[in-house]
CSV table of C-alpha atoms in Angstrom, one decimal:
chain,number,residue,atom,x,y,z
C,1,MET,CA,113.6,17.1,355.8
C,2,THR,CA,111.4,14.5,357.4
C,3,GLU,CA,113.2,12.2,359.9
C,4,ARG,CA,113.4,8.8,358.3
C,5,HIS,CA,111.4,6.1,360.0
C,6,LEU,CA,110.7,3.7,357.1
C,7,THR,CA,112.9,1.3,355.2
C,8,HIS,CA,112.9,-1.6,352.8
C,9,ALA,CA,115.4,-4.3,353.7
C,10,GLY,CA,117.4,-1.7,355.7
C,11,GLU,CA,117.4,0.9,352.9
C,12,PRO,CA,115.7,4.2,353.6
C,13,LEU,CA,112.5,4.5,351.8
C,14,ALA,CA,113.3,7.7,350.0
C,15,GLU,CA,116.6,6.4,348.7
C,16,LEU,CA,114.9,3.3,347.3
C,17,ALA,CA,112.2,5.5,345.7
C,18,LEU,CA,114.8,7.6,344.0
C,19,ARG,CA,116.6,4.5,342.7
C,20,LEU,CA,113.4,3.0,341.4
C,21,ARG,CA,112.4,6.2,339.6
C,22,ALA,CA,115.8,6.3,337.9
C,23,ALA,CA,115.8,2.5,337.0
C,24,GLU,CA,115.7,1.1,333.5
C,25,THR,CA,112.8,-1.3,333.4
C,26,GLY,CA,113.4,-2.6,329.8
C,27,ASP,CA,109.6,-2.3,328.9
C,28,TRP,CA,109.0,-4.9,331.7
C,29,THR,CA,110.0,-7.8,329.5
C,30,GLU,CA,111.6,-10.9,331.2
C,31,ASP,CA,115.1,-9.5,330.5
C,32,GLY,CA,114.2,-6.0,331.5
C,33,ALA,CA,112.7,-7.2,334.8
C,34,ARG,CA,115.8,-9.3,335.6
C,35,ALA,CA,118.0,-6.3,335.0
C,36,LEU,CA,115.8,-4.2,337.2
C,37,VAL,CA,115.9,-6.7,340.1
C,38,GLU,CA,119.7,-7.3,339.8
C,39,GLY,CA,120.3,-3.6,339.6
C,40,LEU,CA,118.6,-3.3,343.0
C,41,GLY,CA,121.2,-5.7,344.4
C,42,ARG,CA,118.7,-8.6,344.7
C,43,ARG,CA,118.9,-12.2,343.3
C,44,TRP,CA,116.5,-12.9,340.5
C,45,ASP,CA,115.6,-16.4,341.7
C,46,GLU,CA,114.7,-15.0,345.2
C,47,VAL,CA,112.3,-12.5,343.8
C,48,VAL,CA,110.7,-14.9,341.4
C,49,ASP,CA,110.3,-17.5,344.1
C,50,GLN,CA,108.6,-14.9,346.3
C,51,ALA,CA,106.1,-14.1,343.5
C,52,SER,CA,105.4,-17.9,343.1
C,53,ALA,CA,104.9,-18.3,346.8
C,54,ASP,CA,102.3,-15.5,346.8
C,55,GLY,CA,100.3,-17.1,344.1
C,56,ALA,CA,101.7,-15.4,341.0
C,57,GLY,CA,102.4,-12.3,342.9
C,58,THR,CA,98.9,-11.5,344.0
C,59,GLY,CA,99.5,-11.9,347.8
C,60,GLU,CA,101.1,-9.5,350.3
C,61,ALA,CA,104.8,-9.2,350.6
C,62,LYS,CA,106.4,-10.0,353.9
C,63,ALA,CA,108.5,-7.4,355.7
C,64,GLY,CA,111.6,-6.7,353.7
C,65,ASP,CA,110.5,-8.7,350.6
C,66,LEU,CA,110.6,-7.7,347.0
C,67,ARG,CA,107.9,-9.2,344.8
C,68,LEU,CA,107.3,-9.2,341.0
C,69,ARG,CA,103.8,-9.6,339.7
C,70,PRO,CA,103.7,-11.4,336.3
C,71,VAL,CA,101.0,-10.9,333.7
C,72,GLY,CA,98.4,-13.6,334.0
C,73,PRO,CA,95.6,-14.6,331.6
C,74,ALA,CA,93.2,-12.0,333.2
C,75,GLU,CA,95.6,-9.2,332.7
C,76,GLU,CA,96.7,-9.8,329.1
C,77,ARG,CA,94.1,-7.5,327.7
C,78,TYR,CA,95.8,-4.5,329.5
C,79,VAL,CA,99.3,-5.0,328.3
C,80,GLU,CA,101.3,-4.8,325.0
C,81,LYS,CA,104.7,-6.5,325.4
C,82,GLU,CA,105.0,-6.5,329.2
C,83,THR,CA,105.7,-9.8,331.0
C,84,TYR,CA,105.4,-8.2,334.5
C,85,LEU,CA,102.9,-5.7,335.9
C,86,GLU,CA,104.7,-4.4,338.9
C,87,LEU,CA,107.6,-4.7,341.3
C,88,VAL,CA,106.4,-4.4,345.0
C,89,ALA,CA,108.7,-3.5,347.9
C,90,SER,CA,107.3,-3.9,351.3
C,91,VAL,CA,108.1,-1.3,353.9
C,92,THR,CA,109.0,-1.7,357.5
C,93,ALA,CA,109.3,0.9,360.3
C,94,THR,CA,112.2,1.8,362.5
C,95,ALA,CA,112.1,3.6,365.9
C,96,PRO,CA,110.0,5.4,367.1
C,97,GLN,CA,107.4,3.3,365.2
C,98,ALA,CA,109.0,-0.1,365.2
C,99,ASP,CA,106.7,-1.4,367.9
C,100,HIS,CA,103.7,-0.3,365.8
C,101,ALA,CA,105.0,-2.1,362.8
C,102,SER,CA,105.7,-5.4,364.6
C,103,ARG,CA,102.3,-5.4,366.2
C,104,ALA,CA,100.6,-4.7,362.9
C,105,ASP,CA,102.6,-7.5,361.3
C,106,ALA,CA,101.4,-10.0,363.9
C,107,ALA,CA,97.8,-9.0,363.9
C,108,THR,CA,95.2,-10.6,361.7
C,109,ASP,CA,93.3,-7.3,361.7
C,110,PRO,CA,95.9,-4.6,361.7
C,111,ASP,CA,95.1,-1.5,363.7
C,112,PRO,CA,93.9,1.3,361.4
C,113,VAL,CA,95.5,4.0,363.5
C,114,ARG,CA,98.9,2.5,363.2
C,115,GLN,CA,98.4,1.7,359.5
C,116,ALA,CA,97.4,5.3,358.8
C,117,GLU,CA,100.4,6.6,360.8
C,118,MET,CA,102.8,4.5,358.8
C,119,PHE,CA,101.3,5.5,355.5
C,120,ARG,CA,101.4,9.2,356.4
C,121,THR,CA,105.1,8.9,357.5
C,122,ALA,CA,105.9,7.2,354.2
C,123,LYS,CA,104.0,9.9,352.3
C,124,ASP,CA,105.9,12.7,354.0
C,125,GLU,CA,109.2,11.1,353.4
C,126,LEU,CA,108.5,10.5,349.7
C,127,ALA,CA,107.1,14.0,349.2
C,128,ASP,CA,110.3,15.4,350.6
C,129,ALA,CA,112.4,13.4,348.1
C,130,LEU,CA,110.1,13.3,345.0
C,131,GLY,CA,107.9,16.3,345.3
C,132,GLU,CA,104.1,16.2,345.6
C,133,PRO,CA,102.4,13.2,344.0
C,134,SER,CA,100.7,13.6,340.6
C,135,ALA,CA,97.7,11.6,341.8
C,136,ILE,CA,96.1,10.6,345.1
C,137,GLY,CA,93.1,8.5,346.1
C,138,SER,CA,91.7,5.2,347.3
C,139,TYR,CA,91.2,2.0,345.5
C,140,GLY,CA,88.2,1.2,347.7
C,141,SER,CA,87.5,-2.5,347.7
C,142,MET,CA,89.1,-3.3,344.4
C,143,GLY,CA,92.8,-2.7,343.7
C,144,PRO,CA,94.6,-2.9,340.3
C,145,TYR,CA,93.6,-5.8,338.2
C,146,TYR,CA,90.8,-6.7,340.6
C,147,ALA,CA,93.1,-7.4,343.6
C,148,ALA,CA,91.7,-7.4,347.1
C,149,THR,CA,92.5,-4.4,349.3
C,150,PRO,CA,93.1,-4.0,353.1
C,151,ALA,CA,90.0,-3.8,355.2
C,152,TRP,CA,91.2,-0.6,357.0
C,153,GLY,CA,91.5,1.4,353.8
C,154,ALA,CA,93.2,1.5,350.4
C,155,PRO,CA,94.9,4.9,350.0
C,156,PHE,CA,97.5,5.4,347.3
C,157,LEU,CA,99.8,8.2,346.1
C,158,ARG,CA,101.2,8.1,342.6
C,159,TRP,CA,104.2,9.7,340.9
C,160,ARG,CA,103.3,9.2,337.2
C,161,GLY,CA,105.8,8.9,334.5
C,162,ARG,CA,105.3,8.5,330.7
C,163,ARG,CA,106.6,4.9,330.8
C,164,ASP,CA,106.7,3.9,334.5
C,165,THR,CA,104.8,5.0,337.5
C,166,LEU,CA,105.9,4.9,341.2
C,167,GLU,CA,103.1,4.4,343.7
C,168,LEU,CA,102.8,4.2,347.5
C,169,ARG,CA,100.0,1.8,348.2
C,170,ALA,CA,98.4,0.4,351.4
C,171,GLY,CA,99.2,-3.2,352.1
C,172,SER,CA,97.7,-5.3,354.8
C,173,ARG,CA,101.0,-5.3,356.8
C,174,GLY,CA,101.9,-1.7,356.0
C,175,PRO,CA,102.8,0.6,353.1
C,176,GLU,CA,104.1,-0.9,349.9
C,177,LEU,CA,106.2,1.0,347.3
C,178,VAL,CA,105.3,-0.1,343.8
C,179,LEU,CA,107.0,0.5,340.5
C,180,ALA,CA,104.8,-0.4,337.5
C,181,PRO,CA,104.5,0.3,333.8
C,182,THR,CA,102.1,3.2,333.4
C,183,ALA,CA,100.0,2.0,330.4
C,184,PRO,CA,98.6,-1.2,332.0
C,185,PHE,CA,97.7,0.7,335.2
C,186,GLU,CA,95.7,3.2,333.3
C,187,ASN,CA,94.2,0.8,330.8
C,188,TRP,CA,92.8,-1.3,333.6
C,189,LEU,CA,91.2,1.7,335.3
C,190,TRP,CA,89.8,3.1,332.0
C,191,SER,CA,88.2,-0.3,331.3
C,192,LEU,CA,86.1,0.1,334.4
C,193,GLY,CA,84.1,3.0,333.1
C,194,HIS,CA,81.3,0.9,331.6
C,195,GLY,CA,78.7,2.3,333.9
C,196,GLU,CA,77.5,-0.8,335.8
C,197,GLU,CA,76.8,-0.2,339.5
C,198,HIS,CA,79.9,-0.5,341.7
C,199,ALA,CA,82.1,-0.7,338.5
C,200,ILE,CA,84.7,1.6,340.2
C,201,SER,CA,85.2,1.9,343.9
C,202,GLY,CA,87.1,4.5,345.9
C,203,TYR,CA,88.1,7.9,344.6
C,204,PHE,CA,90.8,9.4,342.3
C,205,GLY,CA,92.4,12.8,342.5
C,206,SER,CA,94.7,14.3,339.9
C,207,ARG,CA,96.6,17.6,339.7
C,208,PRO,CA,97.4,19.7,336.7
C,209,GLY,CA,100.9,19.6,335.4
C,210,PRO,CA,103.3,17.9,332.9
C,211,ALA,CA,103.2,14.6,334.9
C,212,ASN,CA,99.5,14.1,334.0
C,213,THR,CA,99.8,15.0,330.3
C,214,GLY,CA,97.7,12.4,328.4
C,215,LEU,CA,96.0,11.1,331.5
C,216,SER,CA,92.4,10.0,330.7
C,217,LEU,CA,89.9,9.1,333.4
C,218,PRO,CA,87.0,6.7,333.1
C,219,ALA,CA,83.4,7.7,333.2
C,220,ARG,CA,81.5,7.4,336.4
C,221,TRP,CA,78.7,4.9,337.2
C,222,SER,CA,75.3,6.1,338.5
C,223,VAL,CA,73.5,4.7,341.5
C,224,ARG,CA,70.1,3.2,340.7
C,225,SER,CA,68.6,2.1,344.0
C,226,TRP,CA,68.6,3.0,347.6
C,227,GLU,CA,70.1,-0.3,348.4
C,228,THR,CA,73.1,0.3,346.1
C,229,LEU,CA,73.5,3.8,347.6
C,230,THR,CA,73.4,2.4,351.2
C,231,ASP,CA,76.2,-0.1,350.2
C,232,ALA,CA,78.3,2.6,348.6
C,233,LEU,CA,78.0,5.0,351.5
C,234,ALA,CA,78.7,2.2,354.1
C,235,ALA,CA,82.0,1.3,352.3
C,236,PHE,CA,82.9,5.0,352.0
C,237,PHE,CA,82.2,6.0,355.6
C,238,THR,CA,83.9,2.9,357.1
C,239,THR,CA,87.4,3.7,355.8
C,240,LEU,CA,87.2,7.5,355.2
C,241,PRO,CA,88.9,8.9,358.3
C,242,ALA,CA,91.7,6.3,358.1
C,243,GLU,CA,92.4,7.1,354.5
C,244,PHE,CA,92.2,10.9,354.8
C,245,ALA,CA,94.5,10.7,357.9
C,246,ALA,CA,96.9,8.5,355.8
C,247,LEU,CA,96.8,10.9,352.8
C,248,GLY,CA,97.1,14.0,355.0
C,249,ILE,CA,94.0,15.7,353.5
C,250,ALA,CA,90.9,17.2,355.0
C,251,ARG,CA,87.7,18.3,353.3
C,252,VAL,CA,84.0,19.0,354.0
C,253,ILE,CA,82.0,17.3,351.2
C,254,PRO,CA,78.4,18.8,350.8
C,255,VAL,CA,75.6,16.6,349.6
C,256,TYR,CA,72.6,18.3,347.9
C,257,GLY,CA,69.2,16.9,347.2
C,258,ARG,CA,66.5,17.7,344.7
C,259,VAL,CA,63.4,18.4,346.7
C,260,GLY,CA,60.2,20.2,345.5
C,261,GLY,CA,61.8,21.9,342.5
C,262,SER,CA,65.0,23.0,344.3
C,263,ALA,CA,68.2,21.4,345.4
C,264,PRO,CA,69.1,22.6,348.9
C,265,ILE,CA,72.1,21.3,350.9
C,266,LEU,CA,71.0,18.3,353.0
C,267,PHE,CA,74.2,16.9,354.5
C,268,ASP,CA,77.9,17.8,355.2
C,269,ILE,CA,80.5,15.0,355.3
C,270,ASP,CA,83.5,16.3,357.2
C,271,ALA,CA,86.6,14.1,356.8
C,272,ASP,CA,90.1,14.4,358.0
C,273,HIS,CA,91.5,12.2,360.8
C,274,ARG,CA,88.0,12.0,362.1
C,275,LEU,CA,84.6,11.6,360.4
C,276,MET,CA,81.7,13.8,361.3
C,277,LEU,CA,78.3,14.2,359.6
C,278,ALA,CA,75.8,17.0,359.7
C,279,SER,CA,72.2,17.1,358.6
C,280,TYR,CA,70.3,20.3,357.7
C,281,ALA,CA,67.0,18.6,358.2
C,282,GLU,CA,64.0,20.4,359.7
C,283,CYS,CA,62.7,19.2,363.0
C,284,ASP,CA,59.3,18.2,361.5
C,285,ILE,CA,60.8,14.9,360.3
C,286,ASP,CA,62.3,14.1,363.7
C,287,PRO,CA,66.0,13.6,362.7
C,288,ALA,CA,66.8,12.3,366.2
C,289,SER,CA,64.6,9.2,365.4
C,290,PHE,CA,67.1,8.3,362.6
C,291,GLY,CA,70.1,8.6,364.9
C,292,TRP,CA,71.2,12.3,364.6
C,293,GLY,CA,72.3,14.1,367.8
C,294,THR,CA,73.0,17.7,368.8
C,295,VAL,CA,76.2,19.6,369.7
C,296,ALA,CA,75.7,18.6,373.4
C,297,GLU,CA,75.9,14.9,372.3
C,298,HIS,CA,78.7,15.4,369.8
C,299,PRO,CA,80.7,18.3,371.2
C,300,MET,CA,83.7,17.8,368.9
C,301,SER,CA,81.5,18.7,365.9
C,302,ARG,CA,81.8,22.3,367.0
C,303,ASP,CA,85.3,22.4,365.6
C,304,THR,CA,83.7,22.2,362.1
C,305,TRP,CA,80.3,23.9,362.6
C,306,GLN,CA,80.7,26.6,365.2
C,307,ASP,CA,77.0,27.6,365.3
C,308,ASP,CA,75.2,25.1,367.5
C,309,HIS,CA,72.0,25.5,365.5
C,310,ASP,CA,73.3,25.6,361.9
C,311,PRO,CA,73.3,22.8,361.3
C,312,LYS,CA,71.5,21.6,364.4
C,313,TRP,CA,71.9,17.8,363.7
C,314,ARG,CA,75.3,16.2,364.0
C,315,PHE,CA,77.0,12.8,364.3
C,316,ASP,CA,80.6,12.3,365.4
C,317,ALA,CA,81.6,8.9,363.9
C,318,GLY,CA,85.1,8.8,365.3
C,319,GLY,CA,88.6,8.2,363.9
C,320,PRO,CA,90.3,5.5,361.9
C,321,GLY,CA,88.6,2.1,362.4
C,322,GLU,CA,85.7,3.5,364.4
C,323,PRO,CA,82.9,4.5,362.0
C,324,ARG,CA,80.1,2.0,361.8
C,325,GLY,CA,79.6,2.5,358.1
C,326,ARG,CA,76.4,0.6,357.6
C,327,ALA,CA,74.6,2.3,360.4
C,328,LEU,CA,75.8,5.8,359.2
C,329,ALA,CA,74.7,5.0,355.6
C,330,GLU,CA,71.2,3.8,356.8
C,331,MET,CA,70.9,7.0,358.8
C,332,VAL,CA,71.7,9.3,355.9
C,333,VAL,CA,69.5,7.4,353.4
C,334,ALA,CA,66.5,7.3,355.8
C,335,THR,CA,66.9,11.1,356.4
C,336,ALA,CA,67.1,11.9,352.7
C,337,ARG,CA,64.0,9.9,351.9
C,338,ALA,CA,62.1,11.4,354.8
C,339,GLU,CA,63.0,14.9,353.5
C,340,GLY,CA,61.3,14.0,350.2
C,341,VAL,CA,64.2,12.9,348.0
C,342,ALA,CA,62.4,10.7,345.5
C,343,SER,CA,65.4,8.8,344.0
C,344,PRO,CA,69.1,8.2,344.9
C,345,GLN,CA,69.9,9.9,341.6
C,346,ASP,CA,68.5,13.1,343.1
C,347,LEU,CA,71.4,13.3,345.6
C,348,LEU,CA,74.3,15.3,344.3
C,349,ILE,CA,77.9,15.9,345.5
C,350,GLY,CA,78.8,19.5,345.7
C,351,GLY,CA,81.7,20.3,343.4
C,352,GLU,CA,83.4,22.3,346.1
C,353,GLY,CA,83.9,19.0,348.0
C,354,GLU,CA,85.9,17.6,345.1
C,355,ASP,CA,88.3,20.5,345.1
C,356,ILE,CA,91.1,19.2,347.3
C,357,ARG,CA,93.7,21.5,346.0
C,358,PRO,CA,95.8,21.0,344.1
C,359,TYR,CA,93.8,17.9,343.3
C,360,ALA,CA,90.5,17.5,341.5
C,361,VAL,CA,88.9,14.4,343.1
C,362,ARG,CA,86.2,12.2,341.7
C,363,PHE,CA,84.4,10.1,344.3
C,364,TYR,CA,83.7,7.2,341.9
C,365,GLY,CA,82.6,4.7,344.6
C,366,LEU,CA,79.5,6.7,345.6
C,367,GLY,CA,77.8,6.6,342.2
C,368,LEU,CA,76.6,10.2,342.6
C,369,ALA,CA,76.7,13.0,340.1
C,370,THR,CA,78.4,16.3,340.9
C,371,VAL,CA,76.7,19.7,340.9
C-alpha cells in the first residue's frame, strides 16, 4: 500500500475517493448536489459561495476547498437535467512533500517537477484504492467545457462509471479530485470531433473492460499546413515529459514519412520522465544544421538507443519544464521537409507508439494519422 501523502481538508485522498465513488449524486440536480455536499460533511452555502467567488466555478480551488461547477449557458447543450457539472476537491500534500506543495501554492508559475511528483503520488494512492483507471490522457490546452489548463501540463486519470465518473485532474496549484456526471463529460468531448484544425488537443487512452462499455470517442482532425503542425508539435513537446512522469508511463513513439513511394521511419519520440528525440536522416541533408546532435553531445540518449550510429542523430530535450517546444518542433519540421516529405499529411504516427498497455492512446492534438 502506498504511503499516504495527499489529503483534502485533512482527509486522506484515497478515503475521499472511495466516499465519492459511493455517493448518491441525485442526477446532479440542485437537491442532489446539496445532498452530496452535506453527505461529505460540508455546508452547502460554503461550497456555493466558493463556486461564485471563482466565477461560476471555472477558477482554481484553493487548498482544502470544495467547489461545485454549475451548468452555464455554454454548457447547456451537453446536459439533460443536470444543474451542476462537477464537484472539485483540491488536494494538498503532507510530509515529506509538504514543502513542495506550499512552494507550488505560492508560485505564479508552479514548478513542473513538483507538480508531476504530486500528481504521480496521487495516482499511486488512488490506484491502490480503486484499481487501475479506465482512461488516461492529457487535455492539452483545452479542458472540459473549454476551460483553461495548467501551463506545465494537463494530465488526467479517469475511473468511469455509467452515471458518474471520478477523475484525477491537474490543477494549477496541484492535483484535483473531480466527481462529475459521465454523460456531459463525454458529450462535450464527442462534440469536438468536427475535424477543424486544433479541434481537440492532448491525447486520450482507454482500456478494454466493463467500465468503458458504451464509450464512444470522437473522430480526429487532420493537420493541413506546416505551420499548424509546428504549433501542434510545439505544444506536445513542451509538456510531454511532465505529463508522462505524472501519469507514470513511458513510450517510444515512431513517426514515419511518405518519401519517394515508401514510408520509412523518420523520427523517434522517446517520452517518460525525460523527452528525447532521434532522427534517422542521412548525412547528405546535414541534420546538424537543423539542431541535431550525436551521442557524444547527448549521452543520456544511449539509454534508449544503444547503437551510437542507429540512429546517429539525437536530441536530449530534458525533463519536466525543460523542453523548448517551439525550437524542437521547428527542428523536426525542417528535417522532414529536407528529407522530401511533401505535406504534413505525409507524416504518420506508428501504431506501436499508441499501444501503451493496457491503454490504446489517440494523440489527438498532433493532427496526424496512424499507420
